[in-house]
Coordinates of C-alpha atoms and ligand atoms in Angstrom, one line a residue:
X1 CA 11.8 -22.0 36.7
X2 CA 9.1 -22.0 39.1
X3 CA 5.5 -22.4 37.9
X4 CA 4.6 -19.5 39.8
X5 CA 6.6 -17.2 37.5
X6 CA 4.5 -18.4 34.8
X7 CA 1.2 -18.2 36.8
X8 CA 2.1 -14.3 37.4
X9 CA 2.8 -13.7 33.9
X10 CA -0.7 -15.4 32.9
X11 CA -2.4 -13.1 35.5
X12 CA -0.9 -10.0 34.1
X13 CA -1.8 -11.0 30.5
X14 CA -5.3 -11.6 31.7
X15 CA -5.6 -8.3 33.3
X16 CA -4.6 -6.3 30.2
X17 CA -6.5 -6.1 27.0
X18 CA -3.6 -4.0 25.4
X19 CA -1.8 -5.9 22.7
X20 CA 1.3 -4.0 23.1
X21 CA 1.4 -4.5 26.8
X22 CA 0.8 -8.4 26.3
X23 CA 3.7 -8.4 23.9
X24 CA 5.8 -6.6 26.3
X25 CA 4.9 -9.1 29.1
X26 CA 5.6 -12.1 26.9
X27 CA 8.8 -10.8 25.7
X28 CA 10.3 -10.1 29.0
X29 CA 9.5 -13.7 30.1
X30 CA 11.0 -15.2 26.8
X31 CA 14.2 -13.2 27.6
X32 CA 14.5 -14.7 31.1
X33 CA 13.7 -18.2 30.0
X34 CA 16.6 -20.8 29.8
X35 CA 17.1 -22.3 26.6
X36 CA 15.9 -26.0 27.9
X37 CA 12.7 -24.6 29.0
X38 CA 12.0 -22.1 26.0
X39 CA 9.9 -24.7 24.1
X40 CA 7.7 -25.8 27.3
X41 CA 7.1 -22.1 28.3
X42 CA 5.9 -21.2 24.7
X43 CA 3.6 -24.1 24.6
X44 CA 2.0 -23.4 28.1
X45 CA 1.7 -19.8 27.1
X46 CA -0.7 -21.1 24.4
X47 CA -2.3 -23.3 26.9
X48 CA -1.0 -26.3 25.6
X49 CA 1.9 -28.8 25.6
X50 CA 2.1 -29.6 21.8
X51 CA 2.1 -27.7 18.6
X52 CA -1.5 -27.3 17.5
X53 CA -1.3 -29.7 14.6
X54 CA -0.3 -32.5 16.9
X55 CA -2.8 -35.4 17.2
X56 CA -2.5 -35.5 21.1
X57 CA -4.5 -33.4 23.2
X58 CA -4.6 -32.8 27.0
X59 CA -8.4 -33.3 26.8
X60 CA -10.0 -33.5 30.4
X61 CA -13.8 -32.8 30.6
X62 CA -15.2 -30.1 32.9
X63 CA -16.8 -33.1 34.9
X64 CA -13.4 -34.7 35.5
X65 CA -12.0 -31.4 36.7
X66 CA -14.8 -31.1 39.2
X67 CA -13.9 -34.4 40.6
X68 CA -10.3 -33.4 40.6
X69 CA -11.0 -30.1 42.7
X70 CA -13.1 -32.3 44.9
X71 CA -10.3 -34.7 45.6
X72 CA -7.7 -32.2 46.1
X73 CA -9.3 -29.6 48.0
X74 CA -12.1 -31.6 49.7
X75 CA -14.8 -29.3 48.6
X76 CA -18.1 -31.3 47.8
X77 CA -19.0 -31.5 44.0
X78 CA -22.3 -29.7 44.9
X79 CA -20.5 -26.8 46.4
X80 CA -18.0 -26.5 43.4
X81 CA -20.8 -26.8 40.9
X82 CA -22.7 -24.0 42.7
X83 CA -19.8 -21.7 42.7
X84 CA -19.2 -22.8 39.2
X85 CA -22.6 -21.4 38.2
X86 CA -22.0 -18.3 39.6
X87 CA -18.3 -17.6 38.6
X88 CA -18.6 -19.2 35.0
X89 CA -15.1 -20.2 35.1
X90 CA -13.6 -23.5 36.9
X91 CA -10.3 -21.7 37.1
X92 CA -11.7 -19.2 39.4
X93 CA -13.6 -21.6 41.5
X94 CA -10.5 -23.6 42.5
X95 CA -8.5 -20.5 42.8
X96 CA -11.0 -19.4 45.6
X97 CA -11.6 -22.7 47.1
X98 CA -7.8 -23.0 47.9
X99 CA -7.5 -19.6 48.9
X100 CA -10.0 -20.0 51.8
X101 CA -9.0 -23.4 52.7
X102 CA -5.0 -23.1 52.8
X103 CA -5.0 -19.8 54.9
X104 CA -3.3 -21.9 57.6
X105 CA -1.7 -24.5 55.8
X106 CA 1.8 -24.0 54.0
X107 CA 2.4 -25.2 50.6
X108 CA 4.1 -28.4 50.6
X109 CA 6.3 -28.5 47.4
X110 CA 6.9 -25.7 45.0
X111 CA 5.8 -26.5 41.4
X112 CA 7.9 -26.2 38.7
X113 CA 7.3 -25.5 35.0
X114 CA 8.8 -29.0 34.2
X115 CA 6.7 -30.9 36.7
X116 CA 3.4 -29.1 35.4
X117 CA 4.4 -29.7 31.9
X118 CA 5.2 -33.2 32.3
X119 CA 2.1 -34.2 34.3
X120 CA 0.1 -32.4 31.4
X121 CA 2.1 -34.4 28.8
X122 CA 1.0 -37.6 30.6
X123 CA -2.6 -36.9 30.4
X124 CA -2.3 -37.4 26.7
X125 CA -0.6 -40.6 26.9
X126 CA -3.3 -42.3 28.9
X127 CA -5.4 -44.9 27.2
X128 CA -7.6 -47.6 28.1
X129 CA -9.3 -48.9 31.6
X130 CA -9.0 -46.5 34.4
X131 CA -7.9 -43.7 32.3
X132 CA -10.2 -41.0 33.9
X133 CA -9.1 -42.1 37.3
X134 CA -5.4 -41.8 36.4
X135 CA -6.0 -38.4 34.9
X136 CA -7.6 -37.2 38.1
X137 CA -4.8 -38.4 40.0
X138 CA -2.1 -36.7 37.8
X139 CA -3.9 -33.2 38.2
X140 CA -4.9 -33.6 41.8
X141 CA -1.1 -34.0 42.4
X142 CA -0.5 -30.6 40.5
X143 CA -3.4 -28.8 42.4
X144 CA -2.5 -30.0 46.0
X145 CA 0.8 -28.3 45.5
X146 CA -0.4 -25.3 43.9
X147 CA -0.9 -21.9 45.2
X148 CA -4.5 -20.4 44.4
X149 CA -3.3 -18.6 41.2
X150 CA -1.3 -21.7 40.0
X151 CA -4.3 -23.8 40.7
X152 CA -6.5 -21.2 38.6
X153 CA -4.2 -21.6 35.5
X154 CA -3.4 -25.3 35.8
X155 CA -7.4 -26.0 35.8
X156 CA -7.9 -23.7 33.0
X157 CA -5.0 -25.3 31.0
X158 CA -6.5 -28.8 31.7
X159 CA -9.8 -28.0 30.3
X160 CA -8.2 -26.3 27.3
X161 CA -9.6 -22.8 28.2
X162 CA -6.6 -20.6 29.4
X163 CA -8.5 -17.3 28.6
X164 CA -5.5 -15.0 28.7
X165 CA -5.9 -13.4 25.1
X166 CA -2.9 -14.6 23.5
X167 CA -3.6 -15.2 20.0
X168 CA -0.9 -16.1 17.4
X169 CA -0.4 -12.4 16.4
X170 CA 0.7 -11.5 19.9
X171 CA 3.1 -14.2 20.1
X172 CA 4.7 -13.5 16.8
X173 CA 5.4 -10.1 17.8
X174 CA 6.6 -11.1 21.0
X175 CA 9.0 -13.6 19.6
X176 CA 10.0 -10.8 17.2
X177 CA 10.5 -8.3 20.1
X178 CA 12.6 -10.9 21.8
X179 CA 15.0 -12.0 19.4
X180 CA 15.5 -8.9 17.0
X181 CA 16.8 -5.8 18.1
X182 CA 14.1 -3.4 19.2
X183 CA 13.5 -0.2 17.1
X184 CA 13.4 3.4 18.5
X185 CA 10.1 5.0 18.0
X186 CA 8.3 1.7 17.8
X187 CA 9.2 -0.7 20.4
X188 CA 11.9 0.8 22.3
X189 CA 12.9 4.1 23.6
X190 CA 16.5 3.1 24.5
X191 CA 19.0 5.8 24.4
X192 CA 22.1 3.6 22.9
X193 CA 20.8 2.5 19.4
X194 CA 22.7 1.6 16.2
X195 CA 22.0 4.2 13.4
X196 CA 20.7 2.6 10.1
X197 CA 20.0 4.7 7.1
X198 CA 18.9 1.8 4.4
X199 CA 17.5 -1.6 4.1
X200 CA 20.5 -2.7 2.3
X201 CA 22.7 -1.5 5.4
X202 CA 20.5 -3.4 7.8
X203 CA 20.8 -6.5 5.9
X204 CA 24.6 -6.3 6.1
X205 CA 24.4 -6.1 9.9
X206 CA 25.1 -9.1 12.4
X207 CA 22.0 -8.4 14.1
X208 CA 22.5 -10.4 17.2
X209 CA 25.4 -7.5 18.2
X210 CA 22.5 -4.9 18.7
X211 CA 20.0 -4.5 21.4
X212 CA 18.2 -1.5 19.5
X213 CA 18.3 0.3 16.1
X214 CA 17.3 3.9 15.1
X215 CA 16.3 4.2 11.7
X216 CA 17.1 7.6 9.8
X217 CA 13.2 8.2 9.1
X218 CA 10.0 6.9 10.3
X219 CA 9.1 4.9 7.4
X220 CA 12.4 3.1 7.2
X221 CA 11.7 2.3 11.0
X222 CA 8.4 0.8 9.8
X223 CA 10.0 -1.1 7.0
X224 CA 12.6 -2.5 9.2
X225 CA 9.9 -3.6 11.9
X226 CA 7.8 -5.1 9.3
X227 CA 10.8 -6.9 8.0
X228 CA 11.7 -8.5 11.3
X229 CA 8.0 -9.5 11.9
X230 CA 7.6 -11.0 8.6
X231 CA 10.8 -13.3 9.2
X232 CA 9.1 -14.7 12.1
X233 CA 5.7 -14.9 10.3
X234 CA 7.1 -16.9 7.5
X235 CA 9.0 -19.1 9.6
X236 CA 5.8 -19.7 11.6
X237 CA 3.8 -20.3 8.4
X238 CA 6.4 -23.2 7.5
X239 CA 6.5 -25.0 10.8
X240 CA 3.2 -23.9 12.8
X241 CA 5.2 -24.1 15.9
X242 CA 6.2 -21.1 17.7
X243 CA 8.4 -23.1 20.1
X244 CA 10.6 -24.0 17.1
X245 CA 10.6 -20.7 15.5
X246 CA 11.5 -19.0 18.9
X247 CA 14.4 -21.6 19.6
X248 CA 15.7 -21.0 16.0
X249 CA 15.3 -17.1 16.3
X250 CA 17.2 -17.2 19.5
X251 CA 20.3 -19.0 17.8
X252 CA 20.2 -17.0 14.8
X253 CA 18.9 -20.0 13.0
X254 CA 15.9 -18.9 11.3
X255 CA 17.1 -19.7 7.8
X256 CA 17.7 -23.3 8.5
X257 CA 13.9 -23.7 9.4
X258 CA 12.4 -26.2 6.9
X259 CA 9.0 -27.6 6.4
X260 CA 9.0 -31.2 7.3
X261 CA 7.0 -33.9 5.6
X262 CA 4.6 -34.9 8.5
X263 CA 4.0 -31.6 9.9
X264 CA 1.5 -29.4 8.2
X265 CA 2.2 -26.2 6.4
X266 CA -0.4 -23.5 6.6
X267 CA -1.9 -23.7 3.2
X268 CA -1.9 -20.7 0.5
X269 CA -5.1 -18.6 0.6
X270 CA -6.9 -17.0 -2.1
X271 CA -8.5 -13.5 -2.4
X272 CA -12.0 -12.6 -4.0
X273 CA -11.7 -11.4 -7.3
X274 CA -14.0 -8.6 -8.2
X275 CA -14.3 -9.8 -11.9
X276 CA -12.6 -11.6 -14.2
X277 CA -11.2 -8.5 -15.9
X278 CA -9.9 -7.2 -12.5
X279 CA -8.4 -10.9 -12.0
X280 CA -6.6 -10.6 -15.1
X281 CA -5.0 -7.3 -14.6
X282 CA -4.2 -8.5 -11.0
X283 CA -2.5 -11.6 -11.5
X284 CA -1.2 -11.0 -15.0
X285 CA -2.1 -12.6 -18.2
X286 CA -2.1 -15.2 -19.4
X287 CA -3.4 -16.8 -15.9
X288 CA -4.4 -20.2 -14.9
X289 CA -8.0 -20.7 -14.3
X290 CA -9.1 -23.9 -12.5
X291 CA -12.3 -25.5 -11.4
X292 CA -13.2 -24.3 -7.7
X293 CA -14.3 -27.5 -6.1
X294 CA -16.6 -27.6 -3.2
X295 CA -14.9 -30.3 -1.0
X296 CA -12.3 -29.6 1.8
X297 CA -8.8 -28.7 1.8
X298 CA -6.5 -31.6 2.3
X299 CA -2.7 -31.4 2.4
X300 CA -1.2 -34.8 1.7
X301 CA 2.0 -35.8 3.2
X302 CA 4.0 -38.8 2.4
X303 CA 7.3 -39.9 3.5
X304 CA 8.5 -43.3 2.5
X305 CA 5.5 -45.6 3.2
X306 CA 3.9 -43.2 5.8
X307 CA 1.0 -40.8 4.7
X308 CA -0.8 -38.1 6.7
X309 CA -3.6 -36.2 6.0
X310 CA -4.2 -32.7 7.3
X311 CA -7.2 -30.2 6.9
X312 CA -6.9 -26.6 6.4
X313 CA -7.2 -26.1 10.3
X314 CA -4.2 -28.3 10.5
X315 CA -6.1 -31.1 12.0
X316 CA -4.8 -34.7 11.3
X317 CA -7.6 -36.5 9.5
X318 CA -5.3 -39.7 8.3
X319 CA -7.8 -42.1 10.4
X320 CA -10.9 -40.8 8.8
X321 CA -9.6 -41.0 5.2
X322 CA -7.7 -44.5 5.4
X323 CA -9.2 -45.7 2.1
X324 CA -7.3 -42.8 0.1
X325 CA -3.8 -43.9 1.4
X326 CA -3.2 -46.7 -1.0
X327 CA -4.4 -44.4 -3.8
X328 CA -1.8 -41.9 -2.6
X329 CA 0.9 -44.5 -2.6
X330 CA 0.1 -46.1 -5.8
X331 CA -0.8 -43.0 -7.9
X332 CA 1.8 -40.4 -7.0
X333 CA 5.4 -41.2 -8.4
X334 CA 7.8 -39.9 -5.7
X335 CA 9.1 -41.1 -2.4
X336 CA 8.3 -38.0 -0.2
X337 CA 6.0 -35.2 -1.1
X338 CA 3.5 -32.7 0.3
X339 CA 0.5 -32.3 -2.0
X340 CA -2.0 -29.5 -1.7
X341 CA -5.7 -30.8 -2.7
X342 CA -9.3 -30.8 -2.4
X343 CA -11.1 -33.6 -1.4
X344 CA -14.5 -34.0 -2.9
X345 CA -17.5 -36.3 -2.3
X346 CA -18.6 -38.3 -5.4
X347 CA -22.1 -40.1 -5.7
X348 CA -20.9 -43.1 -7.3
X349 CA -24.5 -43.8 -8.8
X350 CA -24.9 -40.5 -10.6
X351 CA -21.3 -39.8 -11.1
X352 CA -22.0 -36.3 -9.7
X353 CA -19.9 -34.5 -7.2
X354 CA -21.5 -34.1 -3.6
X355 CA -21.5 -30.7 -2.0
X356 CA -19.2 -30.4 0.9
X357 CA -21.9 -30.9 3.3
X358 CA -22.0 -34.5 2.6
X359 CA -18.4 -35.1 3.2
X360 CA -18.0 -33.0 6.3
X361 CA -19.5 -35.5 8.4
X362 CA -16.5 -37.8 7.6
X363 CA -14.0 -35.4 9.1
X364 CA -15.4 -35.4 12.5
X365 CA -16.0 -39.1 12.5
X366 CA -14.3 -41.2 15.3
X367 CA -16.4 -44.5 15.1
X368 CA -17.7 -46.4 12.3
X369 CA -15.2 -44.9 10.0
X370 CA -15.1 -47.7 7.4
X371 CA -18.6 -48.0 7.1
X372 CA -19.2 -44.3 6.3
X373 CA -16.3 -44.4 3.8
X374 CA -18.2 -47.1 1.9
X375 CA -21.2 -44.8 1.7
X376 CA -19.5 -41.6 1.1
X377 CA -16.8 -42.0 -1.6
X378 CA -14.3 -39.4 -2.2
X379 CA -11.9 -38.2 -5.0
X380 CA -8.5 -36.3 -4.6
X381 CA -8.3 -33.3 -6.8
X382 CA -4.6 -32.1 -6.6
X383 CA -3.7 -28.7 -7.6
X384 CA -0.3 -28.0 -5.9
X385 CA 2.8 -29.6 -4.7
X386 CA 5.1 -27.9 -2.2
X387 CA 7.6 -30.7 -1.4
X388 CA 9.3 -33.6 -3.5
X389 CA 12.1 -35.9 -2.5
X390 CA 13.8 -33.6 -0.2
X391 CA 13.4 -30.2 -2.1
X392 CA 11.0 -27.6 -1.0
X393 CA 9.2 -26.2 -3.9
X394 CA 7.4 -23.1 -2.6
X395 CA 9.8 -20.7 -4.3
X396 CA 9.1 -22.3 -7.7
X397 CA 6.4 -20.6 -9.9
X398 CA 2.8 -21.7 -10.1
X399 CA 3.6 -23.0 -13.7
X400 CA 6.8 -25.0 -12.7
X401 CA 4.9 -26.6 -9.6
X402 CA 2.0 -27.6 -11.8
X403 CA 4.3 -29.3 -14.3
X404 CA 6.0 -31.1 -11.6
X405 CA 2.6 -32.1 -10.3
X406 CA 1.3 -33.4 -13.8
X407 CA 4.4 -35.3 -14.1
X408 CA 4.1 -37.5 -11.1
X409 CA 0.2 -37.9 -10.5
X410 CA -1.2 -41.0 -12.5
X411 CA -4.9 -39.6 -12.8
X412 CA -7.8 -42.0 -12.3
X413 CA -11.3 -41.0 -12.2
X414 CA -13.0 -41.3 -8.7
X415 CA -9.6 -41.8 -7.3
X416 CA -7.1 -38.9 -8.0
X417 CA -7.2 -36.3 -10.5
X418 CA -5.8 -32.9 -11.3
X419 CA -8.0 -29.9 -11.1
X420 CA -9.3 -28.9 -14.4
X421 CA -7.3 -26.1 -15.7
X422 CA -7.2 -23.3 -18.6
X423 CA -4.3 -21.1 -19.2
X424 CA -5.4 -18.0 -21.2
X425 CA -5.6 -14.3 -21.6
X426 CA -8.9 -14.2 -23.1
X427 CA -11.7 -13.2 -20.7
X428 CA -14.2 -14.7 -22.8
X429 CA -12.8 -18.0 -22.4
X430 CA -12.4 -17.6 -18.9
X431 CA -16.2 -16.7 -18.6
X432 CA -17.0 -19.9 -20.6
X433 CA -15.0 -22.0 -18.3
X434 CA -16.5 -20.3 -15.2
X435 CA -19.9 -21.3 -16.6
X436 CA -18.8 -24.8 -17.1
X437 CA -17.5 -25.3 -13.7
X438 CA -20.6 -23.9 -12.2
X439 CA -22.8 -26.2 -14.5
X440 CA -20.9 -29.0 -13.0
X441 CA -21.9 -28.4 -9.6
X442 CA -18.6 -26.5 -8.5
X443 CA -18.2 -23.5 -6.5
X444 CA -16.6 -21.0 -9.1
X445 CA -13.2 -21.2 -10.4
X446 CA -9.9 -20.1 -8.9
X447 CA -7.6 -17.6 -11.1
X448 CA -3.8 -18.2 -10.5
X449 CA -0.8 -16.2 -11.5
X450 CA 1.6 -18.4 -13.4
X451 CA 4.2 -16.4 -11.8
X452 CA 3.3 -16.9 -8.2
X453 CA 5.3 -18.6 -5.5
X454 CA 3.5 -20.8 -3.0
X455 CA 3.0 -18.6 0.2
X456 CA 2.1 -20.6 3.1
X457 CA -0.7 -19.1 5.1
X458 CA -1.2 -15.8 3.4
X459 CA -3.5 -14.3 1.1
X460 CA -0.9 -12.5 -1.2
X461 CA -2.9 -12.0 -4.2
X462 CA -1.2 -14.9 -6.4
X463 CA -4.5 -16.7 -6.2
X464 CA -7.9 -15.0 -6.6
X465 CA -11.4 -16.8 -6.4
X466 CA -14.4 -16.2 -8.4
X467 CA -17.7 -17.3 -7.4
X468 CA -21.2 -16.2 -7.7
X469 CA -21.9 -13.4 -5.1
X470 CA -23.5 -15.1 -2.3
X471 CA -24.8 -13.6 0.8
X472 CA -23.2 -15.8 3.5
X473 CA -21.1 -15.2 6.4
X474 CA -19.1 -17.4 8.4
X475 CA -19.6 -16.7 12.1
X476 CA -18.8 -18.4 15.2
X477 CA -21.3 -19.8 17.9
X478 CA -20.7 -18.0 21.3
X479 CA -23.7 -18.6 23.1
X480 CA -27.1 -20.6 23.0
X481 CA -30.3 -21.3 24.9
X482 CA -31.7 -24.7 26.1
X483 CA -34.7 -25.2 24.2
X484 CA -38.3 -25.7 25.2
X485 CA -40.9 -28.6 25.1
X486 CA -39.3 -31.6 23.0
X487 CA -36.3 -29.6 22.5
X488 CA -35.5 -29.1 26.2
X489 CA -32.4 -31.4 26.0
X490 CA -30.8 -29.4 23.2
X491 CA -29.4 -26.2 22.6
X492 CA -31.2 -24.0 20.3
X493 CA -31.1 -20.1 19.4
X494 CA -27.5 -19.8 18.6
X495 CA -25.5 -16.6 19.2
X496 CA -23.2 -15.7 16.4
X497 CA -20.1 -13.5 16.4
X498 CA -17.6 -12.1 14.2
X499 CA -14.0 -11.3 15.5
X500 CA -12.2 -7.8 16.1
X501 CA -8.4 -8.1 17.3
X502 CA -8.9 -11.2 19.0
X503 CA -12.3 -10.1 20.7
X504 CA -15.6 -11.8 19.6
X505 CA -18.5 -9.6 19.0
X506 CA -22.0 -10.7 18.7
X507 CA -23.9 -9.9 15.5
X508 CA -27.2 -11.8 16.3
X509 CA -28.9 -15.1 17.1
X510 CA -29.9 -17.7 14.7
X511 CA -32.7 -20.3 15.3
X512 CA -33.7 -21.4 11.8
X513 CA -32.1 -23.6 9.1
X514 CA -31.8 -26.3 11.4
X515 CA -33.0 -29.8 11.2
X516 CA -35.0 -32.1 13.8
X517 CA -32.7 -35.1 13.3
X518 CA -30.0 -37.0 11.4
X519 CA -28.2 -34.2 10.1
X520 CA -25.1 -32.2 11.1
X521 CA -27.3 -29.2 11.4
X522 CA -29.7 -31.0 13.8
X523 CA -30.1 -29.8 17.2
X524 CA -29.2 -33.1 18.7
X525 CA -25.8 -33.2 16.7
X526 CA -25.1 -29.4 17.4
X527 CA -25.6 -30.0 21.2
X528 CA -23.3 -32.8 21.2
X529 CA -20.4 -30.9 19.4
X530 CA -21.2 -27.8 21.9
X531 CA -22.0 -29.4 25.4
X532 CA -18.0 -29.6 26.1
X533 CA -17.6 -26.1 25.1
X534 CA -20.0 -24.8 27.8
X535 CA -18.4 -22.0 29.7
X536 CA -21.3 -20.9 32.1
X537 CA -24.9 -21.4 32.4
X538 CA -27.5 -19.0 33.6
X539 CA -31.0 -20.0 33.5
X540 CA -31.6 -21.3 30.1
X541 CA -28.7 -19.0 28.6
X542 CA -25.4 -20.7 28.0
X543 CA -22.1 -19.1 27.1
X544 CA -19.8 -21.1 24.9
X545 CA -16.3 -21.1 24.1
X546 CA -16.0 -20.0 20.4
X547 CA -15.4 -23.1 18.4
X548 CA -17.9 -23.9 16.0
X549 CA -18.2 -22.0 12.7
X550 CA -21.6 -21.8 11.0
X551 CA -22.1 -20.5 7.5
X552 CA -25.1 -18.0 7.7
X553 CA -27.4 -16.7 5.1
X554 CA -29.3 -13.3 5.8
X555 CA -31.6 -10.8 4.4
X556 CA -29.7 -7.6 5.7
X557 CA -27.2 -6.2 8.0
X558 CA -28.6 -3.5 10.1
X559 CA -26.8 -1.1 12.5
X560 CA -28.2 -2.0 16.0
X561 CA -27.2 -1.3 19.6
X562 CA -28.7 -4.8 20.6
X563 CA -25.4 -6.6 19.9
X564 CA -21.8 -5.3 21.0
X565 CA -20.5 -5.5 17.3
X566 CA -23.0 -2.7 16.4
X567 CA -24.7 -4.7 13.7
X568 CA -27.5 -7.0 13.6
X569 CA -28.5 -9.7 11.1
X570 CA -31.9 -9.7 9.7
X571 CA -33.7 -12.9 9.2
X572 CA -30.3 -15.1 9.5
X573 CA -30.5 -18.7 8.6
X574 CA -28.1 -21.6 9.1
X575 CA -26.8 -23.1 5.9
X576 CA -24.2 -25.3 7.1
X577 CA -21.7 -26.2 9.6
X578 CA -18.1 -25.2 8.6
X579 CA -15.8 -28.0 10.7
X580 CA -13.2 -27.2 7.9
X581 CA -12.9 -23.5 9.2
X582 CA -11.5 -22.4 12.6
X583 CA -12.4 -19.2 14.5
X584 CA -9.6 -17.5 12.8
X585 CA -11.2 -17.8 9.5
X586 CA -14.5 -16.2 10.5
X587 CA -15.7 -12.8 9.4
X588 CA -13.9 -9.8 10.9
X589 CA -15.8 -6.7 12.0
X590 CA -14.0 -4.9 9.2
X591 CA -15.8 -7.3 6.7
X592 CA -19.1 -6.8 8.3
X593 CA -18.7 -3.0 8.1
X594 CA -17.6 -3.5 4.5
X595 CA -20.7 -5.8 3.6
X596 CA -22.9 -3.2 5.4
X597 CA -21.6 -0.3 3.2
X598 CA -22.1 -2.4 0.0
X599 CA -25.5 -3.6 0.6
X600 CA -26.3 0.4 0.8
X601 CA -25.1 0.9 -2.6
Ligands
AMP701 P1 -12.6 -20.1 0.1 O1 -12.8 -21.2 1.2 O2 -13.8 -19.5 -0.5 O3 -11.6 -19.1 0.7 O4 -11.9 -20.8 -1.0 C1 -10.4 -21.3 -0.9 C2 -10.6 -23.0 -0.9 O5 -11.0 -23.3 -2.2 C3 -9.2 -23.5 -0.7 O6 -8.9 -23.3 0.7 C4 -9.6 -24.9 -1.1 O7 -9.9 -25.7 -0.1 C5 -10.7 -24.7 -2.3 N1 -10.4 -25.0 -3.7 C6 -11.1 -25.7 -4.3 N2 -10.8 -25.8 -5.6 C7 -9.5 -25.3 -5.6 C8 -8.3 -25.2 -6.6 N3 -8.6 -25.6 -7.8 N4 -7.3 -24.5 -6.1 C9 -7.1 -24.0 -4.8 N5 -8.0 -24.1 -4.0 C10 -9.4 -24.7 -4.2

């Protein structure tokens, strides 16, 4: 397949904001993609060549891509930078440079999807001396053979900023539309369709025989559609890899997809409980209450001797927490397993748990890992097990899984313990347990249904969380301003956004709560993290790729035309950096509206 086919698709996707149109465009592409290219095409649609939990990254800085454009087009760095400042996107810059330059030349070689994929793959494999120039060479090779449109998307892929608005939800729908029959009235208006009058009838059909189905009622059509979507979603939550899911769906083998030790599973999530009484009603009684610790979620994978550690965002943090690996191998009695846990910092002098802030610096640490490990000790607080010795345990009940966990974990204080639990039907006992947990410096309690399965990636109601009402929001930084005076080198005054159907909408700017130095909330530290995320600059104003999530305190939410969300925060104050949260976990516009309505009450 020529890369130009993909470039055309990118361009169409970029030009429509409509989700259904995007879904149809991708579905058409997947239909005509040959089997051997399916995985590659799906990764490239996500702007990458790896599943997102993979440690390898394409990783090329904007500076290197500037040099690449220079070496492949002959345009001077100064000219490229100038255009970049006005256009704000290196993809568009390279597109227009090549357009102007190549009017009279013929493109030497046609680029194929495979060629682009392979060169991108090689970028991640380079290490050591001369890496930068080798990377530039690999990308130059692509850009010199590229049409303007192809070059635009190669450049954007290389800097990991594809900007075609394809989120996981669109891809999930597109995979569903491609490999399950279409449904009349929902995603098809095909004449010839197999008539279906119940779910029972549907489940007996060999679906690969039908292009389209017609349900006997609108509700049934919806039910069938949701059923198809959930099949893809569940498979995705197990594997976190749409390429793998699409291949399995194409060959009718979704049921064979399994979680694998070594590949992270989307962790099960919790819903907020309104009160203890409501929780008892919602999850059934008796329930299992547990201390809710203020650390960060850690999924622990062990296969034979090999241990891998993943955060809630599926980042591999094995290197950062080397010191807990021997504890895992010696204190958990099983060969292969996946444990779910909270990793908490402990102050070895006072014996108290530290707050998340203290260990968060260890997550992103790339150098001096051992030194920080000595300073900031951590304790594993295991609360679930989802795989053991060849068996996937997610369909067992909470009660059964906890029993297995209790059997195999040998607890040792400050190394590995099980979360404190209480099984009861008595709201007073739960209240006491909650107070005790808070007194220990924990965040609150979790309230878990004894009967619930482990449902990867979903807030299904099997787990509730109960914590003091706190007026904080998780928002992503989408812009900033260069500071003044002694802060001129640093970004400050950060624009905060929430999310609405994949679009980021601004809710205000925050300039307080930050520290002068030696803190993850210092301007220097934030600037270090955010500088590579700069999309464009105009005067002092900087636009940033949504990446870094801040937890924000505020006095009030007001309706306001100043920001495109329609809301503005009064007196926002940064509390902490949430490296454990991805842009998928930030407040939605819906939540903001809800908080606004609650505050009026
Ligand atoms: P939240 O981040 O407020 O949505 O709360 C859910 C998070 O609480 C989980 O992702 C875990 O990181 C954390 N947590 C702390 N203690 C527990 C526990 N006992 N069971 C489950 N999750 C826990």
